[in-house]
mmCIF file of C-alpha atoms in Angstrom:
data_model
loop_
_atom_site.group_PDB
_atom_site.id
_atom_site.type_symbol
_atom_site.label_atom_id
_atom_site.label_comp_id
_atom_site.label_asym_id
_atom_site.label_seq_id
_atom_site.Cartn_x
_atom_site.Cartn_y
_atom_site.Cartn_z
ATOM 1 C CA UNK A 14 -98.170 -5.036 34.586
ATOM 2 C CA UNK A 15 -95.836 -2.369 33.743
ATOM 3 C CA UNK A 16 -94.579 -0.318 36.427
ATOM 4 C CA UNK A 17 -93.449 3.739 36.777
ATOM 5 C CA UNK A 18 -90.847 4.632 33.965
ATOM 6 C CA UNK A 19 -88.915 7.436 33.589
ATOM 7 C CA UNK A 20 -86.296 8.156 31.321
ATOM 8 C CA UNK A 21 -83.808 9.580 31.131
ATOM 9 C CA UNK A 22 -82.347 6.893 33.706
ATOM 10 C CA UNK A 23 -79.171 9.440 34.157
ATOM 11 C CA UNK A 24 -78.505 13.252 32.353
ATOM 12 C CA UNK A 25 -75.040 14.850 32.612
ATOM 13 C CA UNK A 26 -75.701 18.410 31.642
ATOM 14 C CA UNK A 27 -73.658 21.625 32.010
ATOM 15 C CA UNK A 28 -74.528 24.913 34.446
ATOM 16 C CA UNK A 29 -77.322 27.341 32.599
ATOM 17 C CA UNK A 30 -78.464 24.633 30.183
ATOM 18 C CA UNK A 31 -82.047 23.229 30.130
ATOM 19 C CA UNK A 32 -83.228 19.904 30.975
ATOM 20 C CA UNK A 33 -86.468 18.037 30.733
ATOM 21 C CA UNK A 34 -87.337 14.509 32.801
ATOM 22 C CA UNK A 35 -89.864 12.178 31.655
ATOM 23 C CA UNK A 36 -92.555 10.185 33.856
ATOM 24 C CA UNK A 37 -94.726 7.303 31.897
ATOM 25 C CA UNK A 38 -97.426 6.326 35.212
ATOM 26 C CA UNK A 39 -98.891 3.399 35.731
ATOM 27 C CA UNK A 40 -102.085 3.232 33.351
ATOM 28 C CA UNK A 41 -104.978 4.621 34.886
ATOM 29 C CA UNK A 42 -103.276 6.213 37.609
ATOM 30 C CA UNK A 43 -105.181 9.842 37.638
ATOM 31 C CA UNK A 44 -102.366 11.175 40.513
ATOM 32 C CA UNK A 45 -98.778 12.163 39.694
ATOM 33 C CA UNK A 46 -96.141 13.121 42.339
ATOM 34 C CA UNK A 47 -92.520 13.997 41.560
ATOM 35 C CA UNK A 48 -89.573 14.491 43.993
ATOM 36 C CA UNK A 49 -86.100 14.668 44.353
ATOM 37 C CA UNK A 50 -83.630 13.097 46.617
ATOM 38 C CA UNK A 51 -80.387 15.308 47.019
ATOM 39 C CA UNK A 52 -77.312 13.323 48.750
ATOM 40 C CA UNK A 53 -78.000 12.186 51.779
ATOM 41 C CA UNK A 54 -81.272 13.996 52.365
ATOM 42 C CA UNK A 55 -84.685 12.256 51.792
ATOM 43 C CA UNK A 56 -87.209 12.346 49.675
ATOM 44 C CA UNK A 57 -88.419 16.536 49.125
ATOM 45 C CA UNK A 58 -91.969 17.077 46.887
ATOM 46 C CA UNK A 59 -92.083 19.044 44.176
ATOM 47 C CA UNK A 60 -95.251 18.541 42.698
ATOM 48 C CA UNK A 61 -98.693 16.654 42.680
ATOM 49 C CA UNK A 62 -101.087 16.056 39.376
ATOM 50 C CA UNK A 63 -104.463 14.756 39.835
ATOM 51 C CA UNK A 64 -105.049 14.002 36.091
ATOM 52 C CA UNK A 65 -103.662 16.872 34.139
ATOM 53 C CA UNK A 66 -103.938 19.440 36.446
ATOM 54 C CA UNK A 67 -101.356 20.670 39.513
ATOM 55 C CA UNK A 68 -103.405 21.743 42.192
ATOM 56 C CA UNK A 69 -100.219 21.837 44.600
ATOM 57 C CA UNK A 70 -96.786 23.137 42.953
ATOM 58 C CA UNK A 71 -95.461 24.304 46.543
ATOM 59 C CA UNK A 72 -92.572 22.377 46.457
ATOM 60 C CA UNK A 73 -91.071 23.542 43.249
ATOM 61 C CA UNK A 74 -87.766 25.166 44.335
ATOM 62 C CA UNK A 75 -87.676 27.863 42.073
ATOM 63 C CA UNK A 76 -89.365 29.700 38.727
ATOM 64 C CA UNK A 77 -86.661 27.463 36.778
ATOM 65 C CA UNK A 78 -88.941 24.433 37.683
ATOM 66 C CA UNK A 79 -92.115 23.638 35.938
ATOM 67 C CA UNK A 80 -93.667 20.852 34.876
ATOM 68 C CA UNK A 81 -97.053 19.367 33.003
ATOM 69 C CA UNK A 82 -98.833 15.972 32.300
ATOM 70 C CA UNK A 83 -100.424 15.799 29.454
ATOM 71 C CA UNK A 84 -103.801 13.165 28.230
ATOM 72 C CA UNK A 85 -103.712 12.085 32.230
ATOM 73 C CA UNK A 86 -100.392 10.108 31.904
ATOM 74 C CA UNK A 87 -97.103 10.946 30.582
ATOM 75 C CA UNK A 88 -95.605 14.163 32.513
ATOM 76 C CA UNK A 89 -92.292 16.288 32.088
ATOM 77 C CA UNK A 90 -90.640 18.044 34.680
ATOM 78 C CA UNK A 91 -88.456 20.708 32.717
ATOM 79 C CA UNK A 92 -85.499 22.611 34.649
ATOM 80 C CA UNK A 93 -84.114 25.658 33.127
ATOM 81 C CA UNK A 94 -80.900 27.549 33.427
ATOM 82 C CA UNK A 95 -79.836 24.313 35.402
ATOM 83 C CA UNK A 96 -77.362 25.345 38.554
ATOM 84 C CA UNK A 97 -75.476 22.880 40.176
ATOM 85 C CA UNK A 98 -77.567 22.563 43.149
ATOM 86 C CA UNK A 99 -79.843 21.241 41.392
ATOM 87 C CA UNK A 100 -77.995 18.234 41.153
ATOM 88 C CA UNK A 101 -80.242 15.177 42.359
ATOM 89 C CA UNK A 102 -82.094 12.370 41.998
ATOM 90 C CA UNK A 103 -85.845 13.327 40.755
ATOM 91 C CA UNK A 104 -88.226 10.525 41.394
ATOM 92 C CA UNK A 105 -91.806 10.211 39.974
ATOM 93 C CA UNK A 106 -94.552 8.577 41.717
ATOM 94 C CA UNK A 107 -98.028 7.461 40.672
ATOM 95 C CA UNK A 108 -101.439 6.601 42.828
ATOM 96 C CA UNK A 109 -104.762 5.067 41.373
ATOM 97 C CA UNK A 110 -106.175 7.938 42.665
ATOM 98 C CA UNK A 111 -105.042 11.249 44.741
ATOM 99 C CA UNK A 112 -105.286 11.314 48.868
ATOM 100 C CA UNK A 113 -103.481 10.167 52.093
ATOM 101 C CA UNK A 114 -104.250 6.969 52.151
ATOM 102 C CA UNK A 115 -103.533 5.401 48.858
ATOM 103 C CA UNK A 116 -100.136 4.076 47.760
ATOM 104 C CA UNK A 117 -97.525 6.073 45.863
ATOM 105 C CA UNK A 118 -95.504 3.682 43.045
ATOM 106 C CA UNK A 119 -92.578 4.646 42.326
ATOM 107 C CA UNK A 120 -90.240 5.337 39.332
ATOM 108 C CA UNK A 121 -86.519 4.290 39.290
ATOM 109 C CA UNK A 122 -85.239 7.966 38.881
ATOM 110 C CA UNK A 123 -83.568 10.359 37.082
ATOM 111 C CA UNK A 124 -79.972 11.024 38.350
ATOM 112 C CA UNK A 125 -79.587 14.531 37.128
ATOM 113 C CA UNK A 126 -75.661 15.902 37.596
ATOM 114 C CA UNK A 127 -75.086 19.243 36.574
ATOM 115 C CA UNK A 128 -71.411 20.555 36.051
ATOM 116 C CA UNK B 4 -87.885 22.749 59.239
ATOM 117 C CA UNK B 5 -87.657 19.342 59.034
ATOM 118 C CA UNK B 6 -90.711 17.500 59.733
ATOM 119 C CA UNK B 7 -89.563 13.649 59.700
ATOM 120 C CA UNK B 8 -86.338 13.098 61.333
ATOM 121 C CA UNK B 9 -84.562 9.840 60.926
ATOM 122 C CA UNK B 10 -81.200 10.413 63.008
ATOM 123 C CA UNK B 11 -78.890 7.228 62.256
ATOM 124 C CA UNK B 12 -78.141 7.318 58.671
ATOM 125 C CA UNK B 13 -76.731 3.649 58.962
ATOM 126 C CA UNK B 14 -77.258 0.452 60.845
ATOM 127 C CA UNK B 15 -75.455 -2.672 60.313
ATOM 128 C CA UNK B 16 -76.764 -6.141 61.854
ATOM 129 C CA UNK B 17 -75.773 -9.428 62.046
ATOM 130 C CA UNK B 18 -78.386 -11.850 59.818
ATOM 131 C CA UNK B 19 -81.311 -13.698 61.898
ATOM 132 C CA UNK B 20 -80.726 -10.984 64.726
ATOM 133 C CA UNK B 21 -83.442 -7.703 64.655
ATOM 134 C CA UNK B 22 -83.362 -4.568 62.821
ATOM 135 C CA UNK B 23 -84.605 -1.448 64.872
ATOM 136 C CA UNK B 24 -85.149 1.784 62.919
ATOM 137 C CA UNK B 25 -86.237 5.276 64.415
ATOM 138 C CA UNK B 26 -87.974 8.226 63.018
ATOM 139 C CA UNK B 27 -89.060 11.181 64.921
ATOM 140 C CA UNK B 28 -91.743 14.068 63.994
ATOM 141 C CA UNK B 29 -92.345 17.006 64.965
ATOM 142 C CA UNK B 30 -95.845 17.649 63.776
ATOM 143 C CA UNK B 31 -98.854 16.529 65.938
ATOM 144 C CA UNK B 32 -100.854 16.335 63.499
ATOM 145 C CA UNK B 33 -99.536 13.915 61.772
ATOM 146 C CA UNK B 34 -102.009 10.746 61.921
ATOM 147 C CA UNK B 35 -100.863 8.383 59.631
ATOM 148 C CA UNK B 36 -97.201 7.226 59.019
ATOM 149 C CA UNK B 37 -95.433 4.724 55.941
ATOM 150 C CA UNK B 38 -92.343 3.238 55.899
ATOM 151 C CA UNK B 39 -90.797 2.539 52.335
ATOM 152 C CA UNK B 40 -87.841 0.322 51.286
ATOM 153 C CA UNK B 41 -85.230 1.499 48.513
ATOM 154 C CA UNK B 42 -82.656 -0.881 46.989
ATOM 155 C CA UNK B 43 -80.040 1.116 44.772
ATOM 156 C CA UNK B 44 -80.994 2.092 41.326
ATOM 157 C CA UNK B 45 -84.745 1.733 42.420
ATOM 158 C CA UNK B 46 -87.855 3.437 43.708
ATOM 159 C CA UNK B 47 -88.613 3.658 47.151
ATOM 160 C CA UNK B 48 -91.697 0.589 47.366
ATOM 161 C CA UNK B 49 -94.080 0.406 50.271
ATOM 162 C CA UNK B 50 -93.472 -1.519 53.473
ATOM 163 C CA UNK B 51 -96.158 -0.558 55.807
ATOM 164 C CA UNK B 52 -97.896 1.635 57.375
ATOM 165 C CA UNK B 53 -99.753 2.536 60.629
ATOM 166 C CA UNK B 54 -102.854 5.239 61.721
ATOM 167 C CA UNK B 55 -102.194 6.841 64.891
ATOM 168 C CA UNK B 56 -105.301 5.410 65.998
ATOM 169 C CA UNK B 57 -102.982 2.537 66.646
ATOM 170 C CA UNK B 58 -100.195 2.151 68.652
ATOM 171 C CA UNK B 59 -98.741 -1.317 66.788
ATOM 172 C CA UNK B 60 -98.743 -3.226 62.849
ATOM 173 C CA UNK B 61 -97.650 -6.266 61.982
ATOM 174 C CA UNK B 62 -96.797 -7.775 58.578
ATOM 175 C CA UNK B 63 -95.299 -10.658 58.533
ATOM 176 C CA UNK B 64 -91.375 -10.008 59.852
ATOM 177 C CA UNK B 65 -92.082 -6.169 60.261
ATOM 178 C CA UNK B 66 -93.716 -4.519 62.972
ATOM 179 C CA UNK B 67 -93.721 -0.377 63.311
ATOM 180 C CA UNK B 68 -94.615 0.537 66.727
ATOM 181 C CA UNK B 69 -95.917 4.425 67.434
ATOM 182 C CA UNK B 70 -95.523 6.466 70.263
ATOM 183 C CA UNK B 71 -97.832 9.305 69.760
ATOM 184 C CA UNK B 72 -96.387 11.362 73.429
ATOM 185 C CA UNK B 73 -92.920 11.091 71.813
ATOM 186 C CA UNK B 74 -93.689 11.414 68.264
ATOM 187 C CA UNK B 75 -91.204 8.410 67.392
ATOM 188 C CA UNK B 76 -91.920 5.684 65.268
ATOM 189 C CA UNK B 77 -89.748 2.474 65.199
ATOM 190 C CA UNK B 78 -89.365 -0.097 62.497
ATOM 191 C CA UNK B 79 -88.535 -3.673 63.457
ATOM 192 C CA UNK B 80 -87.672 -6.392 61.390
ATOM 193 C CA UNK B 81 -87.558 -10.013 62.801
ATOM 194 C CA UNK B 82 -85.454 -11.961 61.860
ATOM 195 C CA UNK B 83 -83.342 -9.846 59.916
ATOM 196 C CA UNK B 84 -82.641 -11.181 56.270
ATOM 197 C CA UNK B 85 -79.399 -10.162 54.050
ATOM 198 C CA UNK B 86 -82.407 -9.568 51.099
ATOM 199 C CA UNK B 87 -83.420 -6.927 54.102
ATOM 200 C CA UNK B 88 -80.472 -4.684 53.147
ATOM 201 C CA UNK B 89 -81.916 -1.492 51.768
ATOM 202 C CA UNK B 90 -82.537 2.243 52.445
ATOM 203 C CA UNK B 91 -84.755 2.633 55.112
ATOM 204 C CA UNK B 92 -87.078 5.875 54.537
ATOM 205 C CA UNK B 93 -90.282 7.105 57.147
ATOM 206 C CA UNK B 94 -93.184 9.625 56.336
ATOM 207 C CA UNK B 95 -95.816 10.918 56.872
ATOM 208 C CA UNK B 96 -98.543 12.803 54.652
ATOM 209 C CA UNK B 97 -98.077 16.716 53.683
ATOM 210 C CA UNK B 98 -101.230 19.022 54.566
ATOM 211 C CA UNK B 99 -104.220 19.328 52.380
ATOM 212 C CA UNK B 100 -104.644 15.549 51.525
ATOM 213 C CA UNK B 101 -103.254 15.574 48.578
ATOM 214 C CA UNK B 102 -100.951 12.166 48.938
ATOM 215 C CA UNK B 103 -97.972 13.962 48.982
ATOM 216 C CA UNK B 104 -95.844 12.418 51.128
ATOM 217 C CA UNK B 105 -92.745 13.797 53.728
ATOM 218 C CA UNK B 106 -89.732 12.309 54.315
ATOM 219 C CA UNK B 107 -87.254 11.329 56.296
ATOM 220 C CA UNK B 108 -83.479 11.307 55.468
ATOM 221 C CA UNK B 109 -83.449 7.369 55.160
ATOM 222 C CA UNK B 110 -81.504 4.925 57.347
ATOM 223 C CA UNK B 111 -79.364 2.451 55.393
ATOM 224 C CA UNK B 112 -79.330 -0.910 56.717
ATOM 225 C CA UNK B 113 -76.818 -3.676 56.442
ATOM 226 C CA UNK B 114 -77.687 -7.124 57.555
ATOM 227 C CA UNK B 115 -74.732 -9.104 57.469
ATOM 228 C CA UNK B 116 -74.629 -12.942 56.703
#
């Protein structure tokens, strides 16, 4: 079956403009993580869905971050005013359901570069 | 405050021979741990994992060994493979049992032919 897609798979975007990253889940998964990798760090979370709502944003770096899921599946992470430390890779994972124990499937990744 | 600590960003071994990786935490209360593989251009995919009911698990050619006094975690792979030649990341859950997960910084690891 199809797999965790995002798109786009790379966005070159200049300082102060906006961006928005796309996650398409696995069907039927009701939880939604993203993250972001910055060079040479690991993995940080930004934010978790359990079907369309966010019941934990604390990762979110900043107001400039948001993001929503919409119908239980397809969610956006938008950046505004984009600042060059934002810079990263932004990863989207999906679970059957929320929890410890179940297993995250991951996205390829959005390498965001801002200039 | 970094949680998950892996502290050798590379390792490079020779094919056949074993792979050790470490990861350190801080957090007691940690009591479950994952280790996930990333080839470039990929997602991270799961490896395996262990509860810290446990102090061993074993799948296959990996084995991740906890020592709960030290809070380290190792990673071995026997024998190593050249297909084996990935980013290497640990974690462990965030609070409130959500799923979310926290890493480490990764480990990349070369196994030569």
């Amino acid at each position: 079956g199809a797999g965790v897609s995002q798109s786009p798979s790379n966005k070159v975007t200049e300082k102060g403009k906006d961006v928005e990253l796309r996650c398409d889940p696995i069907s039927g998964h009701t939880a939604l993580y993203w993250y972001r990798q910055s060079l040479g760090q690991g993995l940080e979370f930004l934010i978790y869905f359990q079907g369309n709502s966010a019941p934990d944003k604390s990762g979110l770096p900043s107001d400039r971050f948001s993001a929503e899921r919409t119908g239980g599946s397809v969610s956006t992470l938008t950046i505004q005013r984009t600042q060059q430390e934002d810079s990263a890779v932004y990863l989207c994972a999906s679970s059957p359901v929320g929890g410890t124990y179940n297993e995250q499937f991951f996205g390829p990744g959005t390498r965001l570069t801002v200039l | 405050d970094q949680q998950v600590k892996q502290n050798s960003p590379s390792l490079s071994v020779q094919e056949g021979r074993i792979s050790i990786l470490n990861c350190d935490y801080t957090n007691s209360m940690f009591d479950y741990f994952l280790w996930y593989k990333k080839y470039p251009a990929e997602g991270p995919t799961f490896l395996i994992s262990i509860s810290s009911i446990k102090d061993k698990n074993e799948d296959g050619r990996f084995t991740v060994f906890l020592n709960k006094s030290a809070k380290h975690l190792s990673l071995h792979i026997v024998p190593s493979q050249p297909g084996d030649s990935a980013v290497y990341f640990c974690a462990a859950p965030g609070s409130g049992n959500t799923g979310k997960l926290i890493f480490g910084q990764g480990t990349t690891l070369q196994v030569k032919p």
